[in-house]
Amino acid sequence: MAENGVATGIVVDRPADHVLRLTIDRPPVNAIDSGAQRELTAQLRSAHDDTSVRAVVLTGAGTHFCGGADLREEQSIERDAVGGFLTGVGELLDAIRSHRVPVVAAIEGAAHGGGLEVALACDLRIGSTSCAFAAAGVNVGLVANFRALSQAIGDARARHLLLTGWTCRGEQALDWGLVTELVESDRLADRSIEIAERIASRAPLSVETTKDCLNRSVDLDSTEASELQGRSFARLFRTADHAEALRAFFEKRPGRYERT
């Protein structure tokens, strides 16, 4: 592996305090092969263990976010190796979803197939006006991640994308909830970093606990979710960071947090 993951097409940098950015750089459409998939997973896991990281930005170089799996490599996979391929995909998506800190997707151009699944695994999705999403399973004779898409935009809209392979773009993507914000292409990098910086400036234990609660709430009923909130609130109430957050609020200054 080359420094910063360049050999595998994953570029790593720190554009702001406590913010890590991972950029998929595999022209022309940033399709991910197995090497890039493993490197991206490894970088996410490393950041998970690095408590100096409080937010992650995931993006693509050039004019696309991620065109999905490298179809040329996929075409060469033997039938008895499909299980290993899917395990690798699952590990990448889990590394995003279960990450200790929020992951912000900055989406320019195509987020197709596996690229859409990567985007859906992120906590926030900011799109440029050129963003384009396609659940491309039916376009290549496969099946896409129906659960994640349905949870993100609802059953009816998910069925429309999944069963037609149609591409949802720009304002339609915003209206359907595939992104929460649209910006011009020349503002996308700065805006994604601004959002990540805001996350990183909040009390980190609170941010991490909130993400964990959101992830776990999917499988909880209302009573269980209320109990989880109560336990989490009580635990955070006793932290030094909570006391510091109150002081910072009343003194109108940024908080100085130690994750204690």
GROMACS .gro file of C-alpha atoms in nm:
model
  260
    1MET     CA    1   0.000   0.000   0.000
    2ALA     CA    2   0.135   0.343  -0.088
    3GLU     CA    3   0.131   0.632   0.157
    4ASN     CA    4  -0.221   0.765   0.219
    5GLY     CA    5  -0.371   0.473   0.032
    6VAL     CA    6  -0.294   0.619  -0.312
    7ALA     CA    7  -0.204   0.278  -0.459
    8THR     CA    8  -0.552   0.146  -0.382
    9GLY     CA    9  -0.732   0.466  -0.478
   10ILE     CA   10  -0.819   0.591  -0.127
   11VAL     CA   11  -0.670   0.929  -0.034
   12VAL     CA   12  -0.662   1.029   0.333
   13ASP     CA   13  -0.629   1.381   0.471
   14ARG     CA   14  -0.723   1.599   0.769
   15PRO     CA   15  -0.894   1.911   0.630
   16ALA     CA   16  -0.987   2.049   0.975
   17ASP     CA   17  -0.933   1.985   1.345
   18HIS     CA   18  -1.072   1.645   1.448
   19VAL     CA   19  -1.202   1.583   1.092
   20LEU     CA   20  -1.078   1.297   0.874
   21ARG     CA   21  -1.156   1.293   0.500
   22LEU     CA   22  -1.147   0.978   0.288
   23THR     CA   23  -1.155   1.035  -0.088
   24ILE     CA   24  -1.218   0.760  -0.342
   25ASP     CA   25  -0.985   0.842  -0.631
   26ARG     CA   26  -1.028   0.582  -0.905
   27PRO     CA   27  -1.103   0.748  -1.240
   28PRO     CA   28  -1.319   0.769  -1.433
   29VAL     CA   29  -1.618   0.706  -1.200
   30ASN     CA   30  -1.450   0.598  -0.873
   31ALA     CA   31  -1.572   0.240  -0.897
   32ILE     CA   32  -1.438   0.036  -0.604
   33ASP     CA   33  -1.237  -0.280  -0.660
   34SER     CA   34  -1.151  -0.526  -0.382
   35GLY     CA   35  -0.826  -0.345  -0.298
   36ALA     CA   36  -0.997  -0.008  -0.258
   37GLN     CA   37  -1.276  -0.174  -0.061
   38ARG     CA   38  -1.030  -0.328   0.185
   39GLU     CA   39  -0.832  -0.004   0.218
   40LEU     CA   40  -1.143   0.204   0.280
   41THR     CA   41  -1.260  -0.043   0.545
   42ALA     CA   42  -0.915  -0.039   0.708
   43GLN     CA   43  -0.904   0.341   0.717
   44LEU     CA   44  -1.250   0.358   0.872
   45ARG     CA   45  -1.157   0.103   1.137
   46SER     CA   46  -0.837   0.292   1.215
   47ALA     CA   47  -1.033   0.616   1.255
   48HIS     CA   48  -1.283   0.434   1.478
   49ASP     CA   49  -1.000   0.365   1.724
   50ASP     CA   50  -0.847   0.714   1.695
   51THR     CA   51  -1.028   0.934   1.947
   52SER     CA   52  -0.877   1.248   1.794
   53VAL     CA   53  -1.120   1.190   1.505
   54ARG     CA   54  -1.466   1.329   1.580
   55ALA     CA   55  -1.617   1.329   1.230
   56VAL     CA   56  -1.542   1.165   0.896
   57VAL     CA   57  -1.611   1.302   0.547
   58LEU     CA   58  -1.640   1.043   0.269
   59THR     CA   59  -1.627   1.170  -0.088
   60GLY     CA   60  -1.508   1.098  -0.441
   61ALA     CA   61  -1.245   1.272  -0.650
   62GLY     CA   62  -1.339   1.455  -0.968
   63THR     CA   63  -1.695   1.453  -1.096
   64HIS     CA   64  -1.831   1.138  -0.929
   65PHE     CA   65  -1.887   1.003  -0.578
   66CYS     CA   66  -1.872   0.630  -0.649
   67GLY     CA   67  -1.993   0.439  -0.954
   68GLY     CA   68  -2.031   0.119  -0.752
   69ALA     CA   69  -1.832  -0.203  -0.770
   70ASP     CA   70  -1.567  -0.244  -1.037
   71LEU     CA   71  -1.772  -0.445  -1.287
   72ARG     CA   72  -1.465  -0.571  -1.472
   73GLU     CA   73  -1.334  -0.726  -1.151
   74GLU     CA   74  -1.683  -0.852  -1.059
   75GLN     CA   75  -1.713  -1.022  -1.397
   76SER     CA   76  -1.404  -1.227  -1.317
   77ILE     CA   77  -1.525  -1.353  -0.977
   78GLU     CA   78  -1.579  -1.728  -0.972
   79ARG     CA   79  -1.919  -1.848  -0.850
   80ASP     CA   80  -1.774  -2.012  -0.539
   81ALA     CA   81  -1.602  -1.682  -0.445
   82VAL     CA   82  -1.920  -1.473  -0.436
   83GLY     CA   83  -1.958  -1.528  -0.061
   84GLY     CA   84  -1.619  -1.373   0.008
   85PHE     CA   85  -1.698  -1.079  -0.218
   86LEU     CA   86  -2.023  -1.011  -0.036
   87THR     CA   87  -1.850  -1.042   0.301
   88GLY     CA   88  -1.609  -0.768   0.198
   89VAL     CA   89  -1.894  -0.541   0.090
   90GLY     CA   90  -2.076  -0.605   0.416
   91GLU     CA   91  -1.765  -0.525   0.620
   92LEU     CA   92  -1.727  -0.190   0.443
   93LEU     CA   93  -2.090  -0.090   0.496
   94ASP     CA   94  -2.075  -0.200   0.859
   95ALA     CA   95  -1.755   0.001   0.914
   96ILE     CA   96  -1.949   0.311   0.806
   97ARG     CA   97  -2.278   0.241   0.985
   98SER     CA   98  -2.122   0.130   1.314
   99HIS     CA   99  -1.845   0.389   1.315
  100ARG     CA  100  -1.789   0.560   1.648
  101VAL     CA  101  -1.838   0.905   1.490
  102PRO     CA  102  -2.077   1.040   1.226
  103VAL     CA  103  -1.977   0.991   0.862
  104VAL     CA  104  -2.075   1.270   0.621
  105ALA     CA  105  -2.105   1.177   0.252
  106ALA     CA  106  -2.020   1.458   0.010
  107ILE     CA  107  -2.178   1.343  -0.315
  108GLU     CA  108  -2.084   1.480  -0.654
  109GLY     CA  109  -2.218   1.308  -0.964
  110ALA     CA  110  -2.287   0.936  -0.962
  111ALA     CA  111  -2.368   0.730  -0.653
  112HIS     CA  112  -2.473   0.417  -0.842
  113GLY     CA  113  -2.509   0.056  -0.731
  114GLY     CA  114  -2.258  -0.006  -0.454
  115GLY     CA  115  -2.192   0.368  -0.447
  116LEU     CA  116  -2.553   0.424  -0.346
  117GLU     CA  117  -2.517   0.161  -0.073
  118VAL     CA  118  -2.206   0.336   0.059
  119ALA     CA  119  -2.390   0.669   0.060
  120LEU     CA  120  -2.692   0.517   0.238
  121ALA     CA  121  -2.464   0.378   0.511
  122CYS     CA  122  -2.344   0.731   0.594
  123ASP     CA  123  -2.512   0.938   0.864
  124LEU     CA  124  -2.554   1.254   0.655
  125ARG     CA  125  -2.559   1.297   0.278
  126ILE     CA  126  -2.481   1.634   0.121
  127GLY     CA  127  -2.520   1.647  -0.257
  128SER     CA  128  -2.409   1.876  -0.533
  129THR     CA  129  -2.668   1.984  -0.786
  130SER     CA  130  -2.520   1.719  -1.019
  131CYS     CA  131  -2.570   1.426  -0.778
  132ALA     CA  132  -2.732   1.118  -0.928
  133PHE     CA  133  -2.848   0.803  -0.746
  134ALA     CA  134  -2.932   0.467  -0.901
  135ALA     CA  135  -3.016   0.135  -0.737
  136ALA     CA  136  -2.857  -0.040  -1.030
  137GLY     CA  137  -2.919  -0.403  -0.933
  138VAL     CA  138  -3.180  -0.471  -1.200
  139ASN     CA  139  -2.963  -0.295  -1.457
  140VAL     CA  140  -2.691  -0.560  -1.420
  141GLY     CA  141  -2.901  -0.862  -1.329
  142LEU     CA  142  -2.851  -0.843  -0.951
  143VAL     CA  143  -3.037  -0.719  -0.642
  144ALA     CA  144  -2.962  -0.397  -0.451
  145ASN     CA  145  -2.984  -0.320  -0.078
  146PHE     CA  146  -3.361  -0.289  -0.051
  147ARG     CA  147  -3.370  -0.251   0.330
  148ALA     CA  148  -3.134   0.047   0.352
  149LEU     CA  149  -3.305   0.228   0.065
  150SER     CA  150  -3.654   0.165   0.201
  151GLN     CA  151  -3.552   0.293   0.545
  152ALA     CA  152  -3.406   0.607   0.388
  153ILE     CA  153  -3.685   0.711   0.152
  154GLY     CA  154  -3.985   0.489   0.225
  155ASP     CA  155  -4.122   0.176   0.064
  156ALA     CA  156  -4.299   0.326  -0.238
  157ARG     CA  157  -4.008   0.538  -0.356
  158ALA     CA  158  -3.759   0.259  -0.285
  159ARG     CA  159  -3.965   0.020  -0.497
  160HIS     CA  160  -3.965   0.273  -0.780
  161LEU     CA  161  -3.585   0.295  -0.780
  162LEU     CA  162  -3.520  -0.073  -0.712
  163LEU     CA  163  -3.757  -0.215  -0.972
  164THR     CA  164  -3.680   0.028  -1.255
  165GLY     CA  165  -3.308   0.104  -1.209
  166TRP     CA  166  -3.405   0.466  -1.274
  167THR     CA  167  -3.163   0.746  -1.181
  168CYS     CA  168  -3.282   1.003  -0.926
  169ARG     CA  169  -3.108   1.338  -0.962
  170GLY     CA  170  -3.062   1.675  -0.795
  171GLU     CA  171  -3.381   1.835  -0.664
  172GLN     CA  172  -3.568   1.504  -0.687
  173ALA     CA  173  -3.302   1.343  -0.468
  174LEU     CA  174  -3.347   1.624  -0.216
  175ASP     CA  175  -3.726   1.591  -0.225
  176TRP     CA  176  -3.707   1.214  -0.175
  177GLY     CA  177  -3.459   1.236   0.114
  178LEU     CA  178  -3.157   1.082  -0.057
  179VAL     CA  179  -2.973   1.401   0.042
  180THR     CA  180  -3.056   1.655   0.311
  181GLU     CA  181  -2.892   1.947   0.135
  182LEU     CA  182  -2.795   2.049  -0.219
  183VAL     CA  183  -2.512   2.288  -0.300
  184GLU     CA  184  -2.328   2.394  -0.613
  185SER     CA  185  -2.035   2.171  -0.705
  186ASP     CA  186  -1.776   2.433  -0.613
  187ARG     CA  187  -1.923   2.453  -0.262
  188LEU     CA  188  -1.958   2.082  -0.190
  189ALA     CA  189  -1.614   2.021  -0.034
  190ASP     CA  190  -1.631   2.329   0.185
  191ARG     CA  191  -1.988   2.264   0.294
  192SER     CA  192  -1.921   1.903   0.389
  193ILE     CA  193  -1.622   2.012   0.598
  194GLU     CA  194  -1.830   2.286   0.763
  195ILE     CA  195  -2.085   2.027   0.872
  196ALA     CA  196  -1.815   1.789   0.992
  197GLU     CA  197  -1.648   2.071   1.185
  198ARG     CA  198  -1.975   2.153   1.358
  199ILE     CA  199  -2.018   1.788   1.458
  200ALA     CA  200  -1.656   1.779   1.578
  201SER     CA  201  -1.712   2.091   1.791
  202ARG     CA  202  -1.992   1.929   1.993
  203ALA     CA  203  -1.929   1.720   2.307
  204PRO     CA  204  -1.789   1.399   2.153
  205LEU     CA  205  -1.935   1.151   2.401
  206SER     CA  206  -2.277   1.305   2.338
  207VAL     CA  207  -2.235   1.282   1.960
  208GLU     CA  208  -2.111   0.922   1.975
  209THR     CA  209  -2.390   0.817   2.211
  210THR     CA  210  -2.654   0.985   1.994
  211LYS     CA  211  -2.532   0.802   1.684
  212ASP     CA  212  -2.528   0.472   1.872
  213CYS     CA  213  -2.883   0.531   1.998
  214LEU     CA  214  -3.005   0.612   1.648
  215ASN     CA  215  -2.850   0.293   1.512
  216ARG     CA  216  -2.995   0.077   1.788
  217SER     CA  217  -3.342   0.236   1.776
  218VAL     CA  218  -3.418   0.070   1.442
  219ASP     CA  219  -3.477  -0.260   1.622
  220LEU     CA  220  -3.651  -0.118   1.933
  221ASP     CA  221  -4.014  -0.054   2.015
  222SER     CA  222  -4.116   0.281   2.168
  223THR     CA  223  -4.077   0.159   2.527
  224GLU     CA  224  -3.732   0.015   2.464
  225ALA     CA  225  -3.624   0.331   2.283
  226SER     CA  226  -3.742   0.547   2.574
  227GLU     CA  227  -3.550   0.330   2.818
  228LEU     CA  228  -3.237   0.353   2.604
  229GLN     CA  229  -3.266   0.732   2.596
  230GLY     CA  230  -3.308   0.746   2.973
  231ARG     CA  231  -3.001   0.531   3.040
  232SER     CA  232  -2.793   0.727   2.791
  233PHE     CA  233  -2.907   1.064   2.930
  234ALA     CA  234  -2.823   0.960   3.288
  235ARG     CA  235  -2.477   0.836   3.186
  236LEU     CA  236  -2.394   1.156   2.995
  237PHE     CA  237  -2.532   1.376   3.274
  238ARG     CA  238  -2.252   1.254   3.500
  239THR     CA  239  -1.970   1.333   3.255
  240ALA     CA  240  -1.721   1.618   3.281
  241ASP     CA  241  -1.794   1.700   2.917
  242HIS     CA  242  -2.158   1.774   3.002
  243ALA     CA  243  -2.048   2.019   3.270
  244GLU     CA  244  -1.803   2.175   3.025
  245ALA     CA  245  -2.075   2.204   2.759
  246LEU     CA  246  -2.293   2.399   3.004
  247ARG     CA  247  -2.005   2.630   3.098
  248ALA     CA  248  -1.921   2.690   2.731
  249PHE     CA  249  -2.287   2.765   2.655
  250PHE     CA  250  -2.320   3.028   2.929
  251GLU     CA  251  -1.978   3.178   2.859
  252LYS     CA  252  -2.051   3.188   2.483
  253ARG     CA  253  -1.729   3.009   2.383
  254PRO     CA  254  -1.634   2.680   2.217
  255GLY     CA  255  -1.625   2.379   2.445
  256ARG     CA  256  -1.299   2.213   2.546
  257TYR     CA  257  -1.379   1.845   2.567
  258GLU     CA  258  -1.172   1.554   2.698
  259ARG     CA  259  -1.418   1.267   2.637
  260THR     CA  260  -1.459   1.221   3.014
   0.00000   0.00000   0.00000
